[in-house]
Coordinates of C-alpha atoms in Angstrom, one line a residue:
Chain A
M1 CA 32.6 37.4 0.5
P2 CA 34.3 36.3 -2.7
E3 CA 32.2 35.4 -5.7
L4 CA 32.9 32.0 -7.2
T5 CA 31.6 29.7 -9.9
Y6 CA 30.4 26.2 -9.1
V7 CA 33.7 24.8 -10.4
E8 CA 35.8 27.3 -8.5
A9 CA 33.9 26.5 -5.3
L10 CA 34.6 22.8 -5.6
N11 CA 38.2 23.5 -6.5
Q12 CA 38.6 25.8 -3.4
A13 CA 37.1 23.1 -1.2
L14 CA 39.6 20.5 -2.4
H15 CA 42.5 22.9 -2.0
E16 CA 41.5 23.8 1.6
E17 CA 40.7 20.3 2.7
M18 CA 44.0 18.9 1.3
A19 CA 45.9 21.6 2.9
R20 CA 44.1 21.1 6.2
D21 CA 44.6 17.3 6.5
E22 CA 47.4 15.4 5.0
K23 CA 45.4 12.2 5.1
V24 CA 43.2 13.6 2.4
F25 CA 44.1 12.5 -1.1
L26 CA 42.5 12.4 -4.5
M27 CA 42.6 9.7 -7.2
G28 CA 40.8 9.0 -10.4
E29 CA 41.1 9.2 -14.2
D30 CA 42.7 12.4 -15.4
V31 CA 42.6 14.2 -12.1
A32 CA 46.1 15.7 -12.4
F33 CA 45.2 17.4 -15.7
D34 CA 41.5 17.9 -15.0
Y35 CA 39.7 19.2 -18.1
F36 CA 36.6 19.9 -16.0
G37 CA 38.7 22.3 -13.9
V38 CA 37.5 21.0 -10.5
C39 CA 41.0 19.7 -9.7
S40 CA 43.0 22.7 -11.1
G41 CA 46.3 23.4 -9.4
L42 CA 46.0 20.5 -7.0
A43 CA 48.7 18.3 -8.6
D44 CA 51.2 21.1 -8.7
R45 CA 50.5 22.1 -5.1
F46 CA 50.2 18.7 -3.4
G47 CA 52.2 16.4 -5.7
R48 CA 51.3 13.3 -7.7
D49 CA 51.2 11.1 -4.6
R50 CA 48.2 12.9 -3.3
V51 CA 46.7 13.8 -6.6
R52 CA 47.0 10.5 -8.3
D53 CA 46.0 9.7 -11.8
T54 CA 44.7 6.1 -12.1
P55 CA 44.4 3.7 -15.0
I56 CA 40.9 3.2 -16.3
C57 CA 39.8 0.8 -13.6
E58 CA 36.8 2.2 -11.7
L59 CA 36.4 -1.1 -9.7
G60 CA 40.1 -1.1 -8.9
F61 CA 40.6 2.4 -7.8
T62 CA 37.3 2.8 -6.0
G63 CA 38.1 -0.5 -4.1
A64 CA 41.6 0.9 -3.4
G65 CA 39.9 4.0 -2.0
V66 CA 37.9 1.8 0.3
G67 CA 41.0 0.0 1.5
A68 CA 42.9 3.3 2.1
A69 CA 39.9 4.6 4.1
M70 CA 39.9 1.4 6.2
A71 CA 43.6 2.0 6.9
G72 CA 43.0 5.6 8.2
Y73 CA 43.2 7.8 5.1
R74 CA 40.5 10.1 3.7
P75 CA 40.5 9.3 0.0
I76 CA 38.4 11.2 -2.6
V77 CA 37.8 9.1 -5.6
D78 CA 36.7 10.9 -8.8
L79 CA 34.4 8.7 -10.9
R80 CA 34.3 11.2 -13.8
F81 CA 30.8 10.2 -15.1
M82 CA 28.0 8.8 -12.9
D83 CA 27.5 6.1 -15.6
F84 CA 31.0 4.7 -14.7
T85 CA 29.8 4.0 -11.1
T86 CA 28.3 0.9 -12.5
Y87 CA 31.8 -0.6 -12.7
A88 CA 32.4 0.5 -9.1
L89 CA 29.2 -0.7 -7.5
D90 CA 30.8 -3.5 -5.6
P91 CA 33.2 -1.3 -3.7
I92 CA 30.5 1.3 -3.1
V93 CA 27.4 -0.7 -2.4
N94 CA 28.9 -4.0 -1.0
Q95 CA 32.0 -2.7 0.7
A96 CA 32.1 1.0 1.6
A97 CA 28.5 1.1 2.7
K98 CA 28.5 -2.1 4.7
L99 CA 32.0 -2.8 6.1
R100 CA 31.4 -0.8 9.3
Y101 CA 28.2 -2.7 9.9
M102 CA 29.5 -6.2 8.9
L103 CA 32.6 -5.7 11.1
G104 CA 30.5 -4.7 14.1
G105 CA 31.8 -1.2 14.2
Q106 CA 35.5 -2.2 14.1
L107 CA 36.3 0.5 11.5
S108 CA 34.8 3.1 9.3
V109 CA 35.2 4.1 5.7
P110 CA 35.7 7.8 5.4
M111 CA 35.7 8.0 1.6
V112 CA 34.2 10.6 -0.7
A113 CA 33.2 9.5 -4.2
R114 CA 32.9 12.6 -6.4
I115 CA 30.4 11.8 -9.1
P116 CA 29.9 14.2 -12.0
S117 CA 26.5 13.4 -13.5
G118 CA 23.7 14.5 -15.7
A119 CA 22.6 15.0 -19.3
G120 CA 22.1 18.1 -21.5
L121 CA 25.3 17.8 -23.4
Q122 CA 24.2 15.2 -26.0
Y123 CA 26.5 12.6 -24.5
G124 CA 23.7 10.0 -24.6
A125 CA 22.5 7.1 -22.6
T126 CA 25.8 6.0 -21.1
H127 CA 27.3 9.4 -20.4
G128 CA 24.3 11.3 -19.1
Q129 CA 22.5 9.4 -16.4
S130 CA 21.4 10.6 -13.0
L131 CA 21.4 7.5 -10.8
E132 CA 21.3 9.2 -7.4
A133 CA 18.1 7.3 -6.4
W134 CA 20.1 4.0 -6.6
F135 CA 22.4 5.2 -3.8
M136 CA 19.6 6.5 -1.6
Q137 CA 18.5 2.9 -1.4
V138 CA 21.7 1.7 0.3
P139 CA 22.0 1.9 4.1
G140 CA 25.4 3.2 5.1
L141 CA 25.8 5.7 2.3
K142 CA 25.3 9.4 2.5
V143 CA 24.2 11.1 -0.8
L144 CA 24.8 14.8 -1.4
Y145 CA 24.0 16.9 -4.4
P146 CA 24.7 20.6 -4.3
S147 CA 23.0 22.9 -6.8
C148 CA 25.0 26.1 -6.3
A149 CA 28.5 27.3 -5.6
P150 CA 28.2 28.0 -1.8
D151 CA 26.6 24.6 -1.2
A152 CA 29.1 22.9 -3.4
K153 CA 32.0 24.2 -1.3
G154 CA 30.4 23.8 2.1
L155 CA 29.1 20.3 1.4
L156 CA 32.3 19.0 -0.2
K157 CA 34.2 20.2 2.9
A158 CA 31.7 18.5 5.1
A159 CA 31.8 15.3 3.1
V160 CA 35.6 15.1 3.4
R161 CA 35.4 15.5 7.1
D162 CA 32.6 13.0 7.5
D163 CA 33.7 9.6 8.8
N164 CA 31.3 7.7 6.5
P165 CA 31.2 7.0 2.7
V166 CA 29.7 9.9 0.9
M167 CA 28.4 10.0 -2.7
F168 CA 29.0 13.6 -3.7
I169 CA 27.1 14.3 -6.9
E170 CA 28.0 17.1 -9.2
H171 CA 26.5 18.1 -12.6
R172 CA 28.4 18.9 -15.8
L173 CA 26.1 21.7 -16.8
L174 CA 26.8 23.4 -13.4
Y175 CA 30.5 23.1 -14.3
A176 CA 29.7 25.1 -17.5
Q177 CA 27.9 27.9 -15.6
K178 CA 29.9 31.2 -15.6
T179 CA 27.7 32.9 -13.0
K180 CA 29.4 33.6 -9.7
Q181 CA 27.8 33.5 -6.3
D182 CA 28.9 34.6 -2.9
V183 CA 30.8 31.8 -1.2
P184 CA 31.8 31.9 2.5
E185 CA 35.6 31.9 3.0
G186 CA 37.6 29.7 5.2
D187 CA 36.5 27.0 7.5
H188 CA 32.8 27.1 6.5
T189 CA 31.0 23.8 6.1
T190 CA 27.4 23.2 5.1
P191 CA 25.7 20.7 7.4
I192 CA 24.8 17.3 5.9
G193 CA 21.1 16.4 6.1
V194 CA 19.8 20.0 6.2
A195 CA 17.6 21.3 3.3
D196 CA 17.7 24.9 2.2
V197 CA 14.8 27.1 1.3
K198 CA 16.0 28.8 -1.9
R199 CA 12.9 30.9 -2.3
A200 CA 9.9 31.6 0.0
G201 CA 6.3 31.4 -1.1
A202 CA 2.9 30.3 0.1
D203 CA 1.0 28.8 -2.9
A204 CA 3.0 25.7 -3.8
T205 CA 6.2 23.9 -2.8
I206 CA 8.7 22.9 -5.4
V207 CA 11.4 20.5 -4.3
G208 CA 14.3 20.6 -6.8
I209 CA 17.2 18.2 -6.9
G210 CA 20.7 19.3 -8.0
Y211 CA 21.0 20.9 -11.4
Q212 CA 17.2 21.0 -11.7
M213 CA 17.1 23.7 -9.1
G214 CA 17.9 26.1 -11.9
H215 CA 14.7 25.1 -13.7
C216 CA 12.7 25.3 -10.4
L217 CA 13.9 28.8 -9.7
E218 CA 13.1 30.0 -13.3
A219 CA 9.7 28.4 -13.0
A220 CA 9.0 30.1 -9.7
E221 CA 10.1 33.4 -11.1
A222 CA 7.8 33.0 -14.2
L223 CA 4.8 31.9 -12.0
A224 CA 5.4 34.8 -9.7
G225 CA 4.6 37.0 -12.7
E226 CA 1.1 35.4 -12.7
G227 CA 0.7 35.9 -9.0
I228 CA 1.6 32.3 -8.0
E229 CA 4.2 32.3 -5.2
C230 CA 6.2 29.1 -5.0
E231 CA 8.4 28.0 -2.1
V232 CA 11.5 26.3 -3.6
I233 CA 13.4 23.8 -1.5
D234 CA 16.7 22.2 -2.2
P235 CA 17.3 19.1 -0.1
R236 CA 21.0 19.3 -0.9
S237 CA 21.4 16.0 1.0
L238 CA 19.3 13.1 -0.4
S239 CA 20.5 10.7 2.3
P240 CA 20.0 11.6 5.0
L241 CA 16.9 13.5 3.8
D242 CA 15.6 16.5 5.7
V243 CA 11.9 15.6 5.6
E244 CA 11.1 18.1 8.2
T245 CA 11.9 21.2 6.2
I246 CA 9.9 19.8 3.2
T247 CA 6.9 18.9 5.2
A248 CA 6.9 22.2 7.0
S249 CA 6.6 23.9 3.7
V250 CA 3.8 21.6 2.5
R251 CA 1.9 22.3 5.6
K252 CA 1.9 25.9 4.5
T253 CA 1.3 25.5 0.8
S254 CA -0.7 22.2 0.6
R255 CA 0.7 21.5 -2.8
C256 CA 4.0 20.1 -4.0
V257 CA 5.9 19.3 -7.1
I258 CA 9.2 17.4 -7.0
V259 CA 11.7 17.9 -9.8
E260 CA 14.7 15.7 -10.5
E261 CA 16.8 14.7 -13.5
G262 CA 16.8 11.0 -12.8
H263 CA 14.2 8.7 -14.2
L264 CA 10.7 8.9 -12.8
R265 CA 10.2 5.3 -11.7
S266 CA 11.3 4.7 -8.1
G267 CA 13.2 8.0 -8.3
V268 CA 14.1 10.6 -5.7
G269 CA 10.6 12.1 -6.2
A270 CA 8.9 8.8 -5.3
E271 CA 10.7 8.7 -2.0
I272 CA 10.1 12.3 -1.1
S273 CA 6.5 12.0 -2.2
A274 CA 6.0 9.0 0.0
A275 CA 7.6 10.8 3.0
I276 CA 5.3 13.8 2.5
Q277 CA 2.1 11.8 2.4
E278 CA 3.1 9.8 5.4
A279 CA 3.8 12.9 7.4
V280 CA 1.3 15.5 6.2
F281 CA -1.4 13.7 4.2
E282 CA -4.2 15.7 5.7
Y283 CA -2.6 19.0 4.6
L284 CA -2.5 18.0 0.9
D285 CA -5.0 19.6 -1.4
A286 CA -3.8 17.9 -4.6
P287 CA -1.8 14.9 -5.7
I288 CA 2.0 15.5 -5.4
G289 CA 3.4 16.2 -8.9
R290 CA 6.6 14.7 -10.1
V291 CA 8.8 16.0 -13.0
A292 CA 11.6 13.6 -13.9
A293 CA 13.3 12.1 -16.9
L294 CA 10.8 10.1 -19.0
M295 CA 11.3 6.3 -18.9
A296 CA 13.7 6.2 -21.9
P297 CA 17.4 6.0 -22.0
I298 CA 18.9 9.5 -22.6
P299 CA 19.1 10.0 -26.3
V300 CA 21.9 11.9 -28.1
Q301 CA 19.9 13.9 -30.5
T302 CA 19.3 17.4 -29.1
K303 CA 15.6 17.6 -29.7
L304 CA 15.0 14.1 -28.3
E305 CA 17.2 14.7 -25.3
K306 CA 15.2 17.8 -24.5
F307 CA 12.0 15.9 -24.8
V308 CA 13.1 13.3 -22.3
L309 CA 14.5 15.7 -19.7
P310 CA 12.8 18.0 -17.2
S311 CA 12.7 21.7 -18.2
T312 CA 11.4 25.0 -16.8
E313 CA 8.3 24.6 -19.0
K314 CA 7.6 21.1 -17.5
V315 CA 8.0 22.5 -14.0
I316 CA 5.6 25.3 -14.7
A317 CA 3.0 22.9 -16.2
A318 CA 3.3 20.6 -13.1
V319 CA 2.8 23.5 -10.7
R320 CA -0.2 24.7 -12.7
K321 CA -1.6 21.2 -12.6
T322 CA -1.3 20.8 -8.9
L323 CA -3.0 24.2 -8.4
G324 CA -5.7 23.4 -11.0
V325 CA -4.8 26.5 -13.0
A326 CA -5.0 26.5 -16.8
A327 CA -2.1 27.9 -18.8
Chain B
M1 CA 56.9 -26.1 -8.3
A2 CA 59.0 -24.8 -5.4
K3 CA 59.6 -27.3 -2.6
S4 CA 60.7 -26.4 0.9
T5 CA 64.3 -26.3 1.9
S6 CA 65.7 -27.3 5.2
G7 CA 66.6 -23.9 6.5
L8 CA 63.8 -23.6 8.9
S9 CA 64.2 -23.9 12.7
R10 CA 62.4 -26.8 14.4
K11 CA 60.8 -24.2 16.7
R12 CA 59.3 -22.3 13.8
M13 CA 58.1 -25.5 12.3
H14 CA 56.5 -26.6 15.5
E15 CA 54.8 -23.2 15.8
M16 CA 53.4 -23.5 12.3
Y17 CA 52.2 -27.1 13.1
R18 CA 50.4 -25.8 16.1
T19 CA 48.7 -23.1 14.0
M20 CA 47.6 -25.7 11.5
L21 CA 46.2 -28.0 14.2
R22 CA 44.4 -25.0 15.8
I23 CA 42.8 -24.3 12.4
R24 CA 42.0 -28.0 11.8
R25 CA 40.3 -28.3 15.2
F26 CA 38.5 -25.0 14.9
E27 CA 37.1 -26.0 11.5
E28 CA 36.0 -29.4 12.8
T29 CA 34.3 -27.7 15.7
A30 CA 32.6 -25.2 13.3
D31 CA 31.4 -28.1 11.2
D32 CA 30.1 -29.9 14.3
M33 CA 28.3 -26.8 15.5
Y34 CA 26.8 -26.3 12.0
M35 CA 25.5 -29.9 11.9
A36 CA 24.1 -29.4 15.4
G37 CA 22.2 -26.4 14.1
K38 CA 24.1 -23.9 16.2
V39 CA 25.7 -21.9 13.5
V40 CA 23.9 -18.9 12.0
G41 CA 24.3 -18.7 8.2
G42 CA 26.8 -20.6 6.0
V43 CA 30.2 -22.0 6.8
H44 CA 33.0 -22.7 4.4
V45 CA 35.7 -24.7 6.2
S46 CA 39.4 -24.7 5.0
I47 CA 40.3 -28.3 6.1
G48 CA 43.1 -29.4 3.8
Q49 CA 44.3 -25.8 3.2
E50 CA 45.9 -25.1 6.6
A51 CA 49.5 -24.9 5.4
C52 CA 48.6 -21.8 3.3
S53 CA 47.2 -19.9 6.3
A54 CA 50.0 -21.0 8.7
G55 CA 52.9 -20.5 6.2
V56 CA 51.9 -17.1 5.0
C57 CA 51.1 -15.6 8.4
A58 CA 54.3 -16.9 10.0
A59 CA 56.1 -14.7 7.5
L60 CA 54.2 -11.6 8.7
R61 CA 54.6 -9.1 11.4
E62 CA 51.8 -8.3 13.8
D63 CA 51.4 -4.8 12.2
D64 CA 51.0 -6.3 8.7
A65 CA 47.6 -6.7 7.2
V66 CA 45.7 -9.6 5.9
L67 CA 42.4 -9.7 3.9
T68 CA 40.7 -13.0 3.3
T69 CA 37.8 -14.7 1.7
H70 CA 34.6 -16.6 2.4
R71 CA 36.8 -19.5 3.3
G72 CA 38.8 -17.4 5.8
H73 CA 38.8 -19.0 9.2
G74 CA 42.3 -20.4 8.8
H75 CA 43.8 -17.1 7.7
S76 CA 42.0 -15.4 10.6
I77 CA 43.4 -17.9 13.2
A78 CA 46.9 -17.8 11.7
K79 CA 46.9 -13.9 12.0
G80 CA 46.0 -14.2 15.7
T81 CA 42.3 -13.7 15.7
R82 CA 40.8 -14.8 19.0
L83 CA 39.0 -18.1 18.8
P84 CA 36.2 -17.6 21.4
E85 CA 35.0 -14.3 19.8
M86 CA 35.3 -16.0 16.4
L87 CA 33.2 -19.0 17.3
A88 CA 30.7 -16.7 19.0
E89 CA 30.4 -14.8 15.7
L90 CA 29.6 -18.0 13.9
M91 CA 27.0 -18.9 16.5
G92 CA 25.2 -15.5 16.3
K93 CA 26.2 -14.2 19.7
V94 CA 26.6 -10.6 20.5
T95 CA 30.1 -11.2 21.9
G96 CA 31.2 -12.2 18.4
L97 CA 34.0 -10.3 16.7
C98 CA 31.4 -8.5 14.5
R99 CA 28.6 -8.4 17.1
S100 CA 26.9 -11.2 15.2
K101 CA 26.3 -9.1 12.1
G102 CA 29.1 -10.4 9.8
G103 CA 29.0 -14.1 10.5
S104 CA 31.5 -16.7 9.1
M105 CA 32.1 -14.8 5.8
H106 CA 33.0 -11.5 7.4
I107 CA 35.2 -12.4 10.3
A108 CA 37.6 -9.5 11.1
D109 CA 39.9 -8.6 13.9
V110 CA 41.2 -5.2 13.0
S111 CA 43.2 -5.0 16.2
K112 CA 45.3 -7.9 14.9
G113 CA 45.7 -6.5 11.4
H114 CA 42.9 -8.6 10.1
Y115 CA 41.0 -6.4 7.7
G116 CA 38.2 -8.8 7.1
A117 CA 36.9 -11.8 5.3
H118 CA 35.2 -10.6 2.2
S119 CA 32.5 -12.7 0.8
I120 CA 32.3 -11.1 -2.7
V121 CA 34.9 -13.1 -4.6
G122 CA 37.7 -10.8 -5.8
A123 CA 36.5 -7.7 -3.9
N124 CA 39.3 -7.9 -1.3
M125 CA 42.1 -7.4 -3.9
P126 CA 41.4 -3.7 -4.7
M127 CA 40.9 -3.1 -1.0
A128 CA 44.3 -4.7 -0.3
A129 CA 45.8 -2.3 -2.9
G130 CA 44.3 0.6 -1.0
I131 CA 45.7 -0.6 2.3
G132 CA 49.1 -1.0 0.6
L133 CA 48.7 2.5 -0.8
A134 CA 48.0 3.8 2.7
Y135 CA 51.2 2.0 4.0
Q136 CA 53.2 3.5 1.2
L137 CA 51.8 7.0 1.8
E138 CA 52.6 6.7 5.5
G139 CA 56.2 5.8 4.6
K140 CA 56.1 2.7 6.9
D141 CA 57.3 -0.7 5.8
R142 CA 54.1 -2.6 6.5
V143 CA 52.8 -5.2 4.0
A144 CA 49.3 -6.3 3.1
V145 CA 48.6 -9.9 2.1
V146 CA 45.4 -10.7 0.2
F147 CA 44.2 -14.3 0.1
F148 CA 42.0 -15.5 -2.8
G149 CA 41.3 -18.6 -4.8
D150 CA 41.7 -19.9 -8.3
G151 CA 38.2 -18.7 -9.0
A152 CA 38.9 -15.1 -8.1
S153 CA 42.0 -15.0 -10.3
N154 CA 39.6 -14.9 -13.2
N155 CA 37.8 -11.9 -11.9
G156 CA 38.5 -8.4 -13.2
A157 CA 39.2 -7.2 -9.6
F158 CA 42.3 -9.4 -9.5
H159 CA 43.7 -7.9 -12.7
E160 CA 42.8 -4.3 -11.9
A161 CA 44.4 -4.6 -8.4
M162 CA 47.5 -6.3 -9.7
N163 CA 48.0 -3.5 -12.2
L164 CA 47.5 -0.8 -9.6
C165 CA 50.0 -2.5 -7.2
A166 CA 52.5 -3.0 -10.0
I167 CA 52.5 0.6 -11.4
W168 CA 52.6 2.1 -7.9
K169 CA 54.9 -0.5 -6.4
L170 CA 52.5 -1.1 -3.6
P171 CA 53.6 -3.5 -0.7
V172 CA 51.0 -6.2 -1.4
V173 CA 51.3 -9.9 -1.7
F174 CA 48.7 -11.7 -3.7
F175 CA 48.4 -15.2 -2.3
C176 CA 46.3 -17.5 -4.5
E177 CA 45.1 -20.7 -2.9
N178 CA 44.5 -22.8 -5.9
N179 CA 42.2 -25.5 -4.5
Q180 CA 41.3 -26.6 -8.0
Y181 CA 37.6 -25.7 -7.9
A182 CA 35.4 -22.6 -7.9
V183 CA 32.5 -24.3 -6.1
S184 CA 32.1 -27.1 -8.7
V185 CA 33.9 -25.6 -11.7
P186 CA 37.4 -26.9 -12.1
A187 CA 40.3 -24.4 -12.6
E188 CA 41.4 -26.6 -15.4
Y189 CA 38.3 -25.5 -17.3
S190 CA 37.9 -22.0 -16.1
T191 CA 41.5 -20.7 -16.1
S192 CA 43.6 -20.0 -19.2
V193 CA 46.9 -21.1 -17.6
D194 CA 48.0 -24.2 -15.7
D195 CA 49.9 -22.2 -13.1
I196 CA 48.0 -19.1 -12.0
S197 CA 51.3 -17.6 -10.9
V198 CA 52.4 -17.0 -14.5
R199 CA 49.8 -14.2 -14.6
S200 CA 52.2 -12.1 -12.6
K201 CA 54.2 -11.7 -15.8
G202 CA 51.5 -9.6 -17.3
Y203 CA 52.2 -7.1 -14.4
D204 CA 55.9 -7.4 -14.5
A205 CA 55.8 -8.8 -10.9
P206 CA 57.4 -12.0 -9.5
G207 CA 55.3 -15.1 -9.6
L208 CA 55.9 -18.4 -7.9
T209 CA 53.9 -21.6 -7.6
V210 CA 54.5 -23.7 -4.4
D211 CA 53.2 -26.9 -2.9
G212 CA 50.4 -25.7 -0.7
M213 CA 50.3 -28.9 1.3
D214 CA 53.9 -28.2 2.6
V215 CA 53.9 -25.5 5.2
A216 CA 57.6 -24.9 5.0
A217 CA 57.4 -24.3 1.2
V218 CA 54.6 -21.9 1.7
Y219 CA 56.5 -20.1 4.5
E220 CA 59.6 -19.7 2.4
A221 CA 57.8 -18.4 -0.7
S222 CA 55.8 -16.0 1.5
R223 CA 58.9 -14.7 3.3
E224 CA 60.4 -13.9 0.0
A225 CA 57.3 -12.2 -1.4
V226 CA 56.8 -10.2 1.9
A227 CA 60.5 -9.1 1.9
H228 CA 60.1 -7.9 -1.7
A229 CA 57.1 -5.9 -0.8
R230 CA 58.7 -4.5 2.4
R231 CA 61.7 -3.3 0.4
G232 CA 59.3 -1.2 -1.7
L233 CA 59.7 -3.4 -4.8
G234 CA 56.0 -3.9 -5.3
P235 CA 53.6 -6.9 -5.5
S236 CA 54.2 -10.6 -5.9
L237 CA 51.9 -13.4 -6.9
V238 CA 52.3 -16.6 -5.0
E239 CA 50.1 -19.6 -6.0
A240 CA 49.8 -22.5 -3.7
K241 CA 48.4 -25.7 -5.1
T242 CA 46.1 -27.1 -2.5
Y243 CA 42.8 -28.8 -2.0
R244 CA 39.8 -28.6 0.3
F245 CA 39.0 -32.0 1.9
F246 CA 35.4 -30.9 2.5
G247 CA 32.9 -29.7 -0.1
H248 CA 32.5 -26.1 -1.0
S249 CA 30.1 -25.7 1.9
R250 CA 28.0 -28.1 3.9
G251 CA 25.5 -30.1 1.7
D252 CA 28.2 -30.4 -0.9
P253 CA 29.8 -33.9 -0.4
H254 CA 33.6 -34.4 -0.2
Y255 CA 33.5 -36.3 -3.5
G256 CA 31.1 -37.9 -5.9
M257 CA 29.6 -34.9 -7.6
Y258 CA 32.3 -33.0 -9.3
R259 CA 35.4 -34.5 -7.7
T260 CA 36.3 -38.2 -7.9
K261 CA 37.1 -40.4 -4.9
E262 CA 40.5 -41.2 -6.4
E263 CA 41.3 -37.5 -6.8
W264 CA 40.2 -36.8 -3.2
E265 CA 42.2 -39.7 -1.8
G266 CA 45.3 -38.6 -3.7
W267 CA 45.1 -35.2 -2.0
K268 CA 44.2 -36.6 1.4
A269 CA 47.5 -38.5 1.3
K270 CA 49.2 -35.1 1.2
D271 CA 47.4 -33.8 4.3
P272 CA 49.5 -30.8 5.4
L273 CA 49.4 -31.9 9.1
I274 CA 50.8 -35.3 8.3
V275 CA 53.4 -33.9 5.9
C276 CA 54.6 -31.6 8.7
E277 CA 54.6 -34.4 11.3
K278 CA 56.8 -36.4 9.0
M279 CA 59.2 -33.6 8.3
L280 CA 59.5 -33.0 12.1
K281 CA 59.7 -36.8 12.8
M282 CA 57.1 -36.1 15.5
T283 CA 56.8 -38.6 18.3
A284 CA 53.4 -39.6 19.9
K285 CA 54.4 -37.4 22.8
D286 CA 55.0 -34.4 20.6
K287 CA 51.7 -34.8 19.0
K288 CA 49.9 -35.2 22.3
A289 CA 51.4 -32.1 23.6
H290 CA 50.2 -30.1 20.6
A291 CA 46.8 -31.8 20.7
D292 CA 46.2 -31.2 24.4
A293 CA 47.1 -27.5 24.1
V294 CA 44.8 -27.0 21.2
E295 CA 42.0 -28.9 22.8
A296 CA 42.1 -26.5 25.8
E297 CA 41.8 -23.5 23.4
I298 CA 38.9 -25.1 21.6
R299 CA 37.1 -26.0 24.9
E300 CA 37.5 -22.4 26.0
A301 CA 36.1 -21.1 22.7
I302 CA 33.1 -23.4 22.9
E303 CA 32.3 -22.5 26.5
F304 CA 32.6 -18.8 25.7
A305 CA 30.4 -19.0 22.6
E306 CA 27.8 -21.3 24.1
S307 CA 27.4 -19.2 27.2
S308 CA 27.3 -15.8 25.4
P309 CA 23.9 -14.1 24.8
E310 CA 22.2 -13.4 21.5
P311 CA 22.0 -9.7 20.6
E312 CA 19.1 -7.4 21.4
E313 CA 17.1 -6.5 18.3
S314 CA 18.4 -2.9 18.7
V315 CA 21.9 -4.1 17.6
A316 CA 20.5 -4.5 14.1
L317 CA 20.3 -0.7 13.8
E318 CA 23.8 0.0 15.3
D319 CA 27.1 0.4 13.5
I320 CA 25.5 1.7 10.3
F321 CA 27.2 5.1 10.5
A322 CA 30.3 6.2 12.4

């Protein structure tokens, strides 16, 4: 199995899907020359008709993506920064998500919105947000957020083949990672709506979202040194959410911490926490812990940014708290 | 302002008259049903603006696309949307075009190239660009027409979509029904130009203002814009000066609040049906033949809609995902 970085895995998925289906095309700002590397080689291979730079008009090109999908194409729109989706909320939330429903099933909108997200690069409050919880609120949208190279490739391929609008969330710090992982070759897709147990353990469950999976696995490793075995679960798909896999783990561990980069209030963790207590309240031995961005905009200054964001240390502290163990 | 020429056949003119009358009678019926408490949700009728719908759609092929607005019954009918299923949709019946989940503001009949009424003002224009892009990528000579109002021409979506269509030479016709008011706000106040069509200059695209009460003028301007798009030359912006004889929606009087009686009467004198009757020198017999045919269609629609069932509750959870 070849070893790929996160960026290489995404890139390979795009190459394979565009080669497989000529209805797939990509558009967005700077996609032909993509300095993130995800779109490398696509413009040369598939031409500028199918790898289409757009003007700076997120509403315009996302809306055009919806229209092309209505007319039978499979557009992938690249939003560049999750913060820019605010300009594209009408085509995403009002149109893509609802057209099939409002039109009584007359058509579907098979569009993928690729959404690089996240902080940690000192880009500040309008270039570092994690708004995935917003999209989970919208019926008609699927929301995916892979944390590693194999899931990135498998889920992106699944997203392109899905007949519904998919918010496909990536993270810029995952782009920067040089570590390579085994990634299945060829026609391998990762099923949408199925969580993955990234590490097994019996003492506490950690649910980690997207880029925060790295902090969760580091925390689990450190805690294992103290004899605390954590089970680390990656939902991968936030909508639909695989509640079953999470609650099966909580039945075993009776303790849970949820870790996300979005803001705490009404976040992904709030939804997962509610789902857990509804399903397995009697199994819980402690309140569910949540680690998320503090309720402040993301600051630029390195020290302040670190203070606001989740970290391995914060995850360790939250697990200790749920176990009632002092540091 | 471009006026009609006499190059149109009487047959084509009669067809467009029939379409306008069908729209007028459907809208009157929708309004009656609304007043009788039989319509679910809001209704925005297009009485007064029928020449726009009929003139544009007469210039289209069946495989061309239209996208319309919250005031979209007329465009829908002119593109061939079935009246019984459309009235059933307004009345919340499961036999409606959208299974009762879209209502008046989301009428669509994709099988007829009608890609939907879109109730978010301006939202349909980027979508039309995308449909145009699909047609261009397919290499077929189909055209998408997007209807919008004077109000939407002040929305960023209009400008973003015009620019996309212009730089990519997409086969899209932007058809602005300037009915002078965005709900209560006059275009005179809200819009930087007298003729909205001049905004096409900012996108290096053709722009033309026509008399929207003259179906022949609308048809001829549309035919030119559609031909331009079909030849791969990109978008055009056609503005039709028109007027809604009713308020924005029910509960908004025809005049007296933000429109004067004199203004309203001035436009009523230009009723597009009467203008067309005069151009065709229609006899009482001609008019009766049209009226009888349309009445039969309206009766059929009412019978179908009235006798159709409401949906089961389970329908609320269907059609969310493909």
